[in-house]
Amino acid sequence: MATVNPYLIFNGNCEEAFLFYKSVFGGEFPYIGKFKDMPADENGSCPELSTQDGNRIMHVSLPIGHTILMGSDSHPQFGDPGLSNNFSISINTESQDEADKIFNGLSAGGKVEMPMNKTFWGAYFGMFKDKFGIGWMVNFDESEPHKEYNS
């Protein structure tokens, strides 16, 4: 089965964002590269970048459980990205304590849209936008799934 991994694109603050995510989730970056580290093309030339643009993140990855959160800064050649409201990263936890830890860690400095609370569908759930504008949903399934969904 294929694996789906979220890939986030930032406007110059990718390194700051991923250091923040690492402080919440733990782990290590298997790779982090900057645009200034790109090799020359087949003609031996490299795009001219300012020092600031050269220090933007070309790619970073942070393993979290069975998925990998990936990201980069936008390349100055392609313009700056706009953050969209049509997606969220959903985290399913193994306990209410873990849900609270992740929710409180990632929402620090952000905007809570729905505080962690028990829901009518049997989960402990909350959602927010982090301080970088990324939408997150944190979920812990407290009860067994409804029988009508276990066919």
Tab-separated table of C-alpha atoms in Angstrom:
chain	number	residue	atom	x	y	z
A	1	MET	CA	0.000	0.000	0.000
A	2	ALA	CA	1.210	3.488	-0.797
A	3	THR	CA	2.081	5.868	2.031
A	4	VAL	CA	0.693	9.397	2.218
A	5	ASN	CA	2.930	11.993	3.866
A	6	PRO	CA	1.982	15.666	4.283
A	7	TYR	CA	4.337	18.157	2.606
A	8	LEU	CA	4.196	21.736	3.875
A	9	ILE	CA	5.543	24.735	1.965
A	10	PHE	CA	6.546	27.839	3.896
A	11	ASN	CA	7.572	31.382	3.076
A	12	GLY	CA	11.064	31.472	4.581
A	13	ASN	CA	10.261	30.081	8.048
A	14	CYS	CA	10.328	26.326	7.337
A	15	GLU	CA	13.343	25.704	9.568
A	16	GLU	CA	11.707	27.545	12.467
A	17	ALA	CA	8.463	25.596	11.957
A	18	PHE	CA	10.176	22.197	11.791
A	19	LEU	CA	12.314	22.899	14.862
A	20	PHE	CA	9.046	23.715	16.636
A	21	TYR	CA	7.383	20.494	15.386
A	22	LYS	CA	10.474	18.514	16.448
A	23	SER	CA	10.233	20.042	19.940
A	24	VAL	CA	6.680	18.652	20.232
A	25	PHE	CA	7.051	15.257	18.510
A	26	GLY	CA	10.712	14.512	19.197
A	27	GLY	CA	12.840	12.597	16.734
A	28	GLU	CA	15.560	13.686	14.363
A	29	PHE	CA	15.682	15.071	10.833
A	30	PRO	CA	17.048	12.355	8.510
A	31	TYR	CA	17.746	15.143	6.009
A	32	ILE	CA	17.645	18.915	5.968
A	33	GLY	CA	18.993	20.764	2.945
A	34	LYS	CA	19.113	24.401	1.888
A	35	PHE	CA	18.798	25.924	-1.571
A	36	LYS	CA	22.434	27.091	-1.408
A	37	ASP	CA	23.467	23.414	-1.212
A	38	MET	CA	21.938	22.522	-4.584
A	39	PRO	CA	24.480	21.210	-7.080
A	40	ALA	CA	25.075	22.925	-10.399
A	41	ASP	CA	22.922	21.882	-13.353
A	42	GLU	CA	24.291	19.965	-16.368
A	43	ASN	CA	25.753	23.234	-17.740
A	44	GLY	CA	27.696	23.790	-14.517
A	45	SER	CA	25.647	26.784	-13.467
A	46	CYS	CA	23.717	27.447	-10.291
A	47	PRO	CA	20.861	29.888	-9.933
A	48	GLU	CA	21.975	33.147	-8.355
A	49	LEU	CA	20.443	33.435	-4.897
A	50	SER	CA	20.743	36.073	-2.240
A	51	THR	CA	22.211	34.895	1.058
A	52	GLN	CA	18.714	34.989	2.569
A	53	ASP	CA	17.196	32.913	-0.271
A	54	GLY	CA	20.136	30.483	-0.229
A	55	ASN	CA	19.438	29.769	3.440
A	56	ARG	CA	15.816	28.803	2.763
A	57	ILE	CA	15.038	25.119	3.313
A	58	MET	CA	14.974	23.082	0.101
A	59	HIS	CA	13.752	19.931	1.889
A	60	VAL	CA	13.328	18.636	5.431
A	61	SER	CA	11.685	15.510	6.798
A	62	LEU	CA	10.613	14.536	10.320
A	63	PRO	CA	9.437	10.958	10.946
A	64	ILE	CA	6.359	10.856	13.202
A	65	GLY	CA	5.096	7.351	13.891
A	66	HIS	CA	4.480	5.619	10.560
A	67	THR	CA	4.399	8.838	8.543
A	68	ILE	CA	6.905	11.513	7.641
A	69	LEU	CA	6.120	15.220	7.887
A	70	MET	CA	7.988	16.915	5.054
A	71	GLY	CA	8.484	20.511	4.097
A	72	SER	CA	10.382	23.226	2.314
A	73	ASP	CA	10.407	26.952	1.837
A	74	SER	CA	9.084	28.305	-1.419
A	75	HIS	CA	11.768	28.895	-4.017
A	76	PRO	CA	12.103	32.605	-4.777
A	77	GLN	CA	11.851	31.819	-8.514
A	78	PHE	CA	8.285	30.537	-8.053
A	79	GLY	CA	6.953	33.190	-5.682
A	80	ASP	CA	5.660	32.921	-2.170
A	81	PRO	CA	2.939	30.435	-1.273
A	82	GLY	CA	-0.324	31.417	0.292
A	83	LEU	CA	-1.604	29.326	3.167
A	84	SER	CA	-4.858	27.601	2.371
A	85	ASN	CA	-7.769	26.788	4.636
A	86	ASN	CA	-8.734	23.621	2.785
A	87	PHE	CA	-6.619	21.097	4.708
A	88	SER	CA	-5.551	20.046	8.200
A	89	ILE	CA	-3.064	17.509	9.463
A	90	SER	CA	-4.865	14.930	11.595
A	91	ILE	CA	-2.985	13.240	14.434
A	92	ASN	CA	-4.457	10.120	16.078
A	93	THR	CA	-2.984	9.439	19.504
A	94	GLU	CA	-2.794	6.387	21.749
A	95	SER	CA	-4.017	8.156	24.916
A	96	GLN	CA	-5.790	11.257	26.189
A	97	ASP	CA	-2.548	12.385	27.848
A	98	GLU	CA	-0.680	12.123	24.539
A	99	ALA	CA	-3.493	14.052	22.805
A	100	ASP	CA	-3.269	16.834	25.387
A	101	LYS	CA	0.528	16.987	25.142
A	102	ILE	CA	0.498	17.268	21.345
A	103	PHE	CA	-2.454	19.691	21.288
A	104	ASN	CA	-0.919	21.972	23.931
A	105	GLY	CA	2.523	21.837	22.334
A	106	LEU	CA	1.501	22.516	18.745
A	107	SER	CA	-1.206	25.088	19.544
A	108	ALA	CA	1.181	27.275	21.601
A	109	GLY	CA	1.152	30.696	19.949
A	110	GLY	CA	-1.551	29.603	17.510
A	111	LYS	CA	-5.333	29.910	17.396
A	112	VAL	CA	-7.467	27.213	19.024
A	113	GLU	CA	-10.595	26.612	16.962
A	114	MET	CA	-12.016	23.770	19.076
A	115	PRO	CA	-10.469	22.938	22.462
A	116	MET	CA	-9.814	19.297	23.344
A	117	ASN	CA	-13.062	17.809	24.579
A	118	LYS	CA	-15.113	14.630	24.544
A	119	THR	CA	-17.322	14.403	21.481
A	120	PHE	CA	-20.671	12.807	20.738
A	121	TRP	CA	-18.947	10.317	18.430
A	122	GLY	CA	-16.844	8.828	21.241
A	123	ALA	CA	-13.557	10.615	20.684
A	124	TYR	CA	-11.488	13.161	22.566
A	125	PHE	CA	-10.866	15.771	19.867
A	126	GLY	CA	-9.646	19.314	19.231
A	127	MET	CA	-8.455	21.492	16.379
A	128	PHE	CA	-6.368	24.630	15.875
A	129	LYS	CA	-4.087	26.546	13.543
A	130	ASP	CA	-0.500	26.617	14.763
A	131	LYS	CA	1.582	29.789	14.905
A	132	PHE	CA	2.642	29.154	11.294
A	133	GLY	CA	-0.970	28.987	10.027
A	134	ILE	CA	-1.038	25.196	9.568
A	135	GLY	CA	-4.309	23.483	10.539
A	136	TRP	CA	-4.119	20.491	12.912
A	137	MET	CA	-6.707	18.084	14.327
A	138	VAL	CA	-5.825	15.947	17.343
A	139	ASN	CA	-7.913	12.865	18.083
A	140	PHE	CA	-7.993	10.054	20.635
A	141	ASP	CA	-10.691	7.403	20.123
A	142	GLU	CA	-12.015	6.831	23.655
A	143	SER	CA	-14.614	4.208	22.844
A	144	GLU	CA	-14.808	1.310	20.457
A	145	PRO	CA	-16.205	2.185	17.034
A	146	HIS	CA	-19.952	1.976	16.623
A	147	LYS	CA	-21.091	-1.534	15.732
A	148	GLU	CA	-22.914	-0.362	12.608
A	149	TYR	CA	-19.502	0.632	11.161
A	150	ASN	CA	-17.880	-2.747	11.875
A	151	SER	CA	-19.454	-4.792	9.108
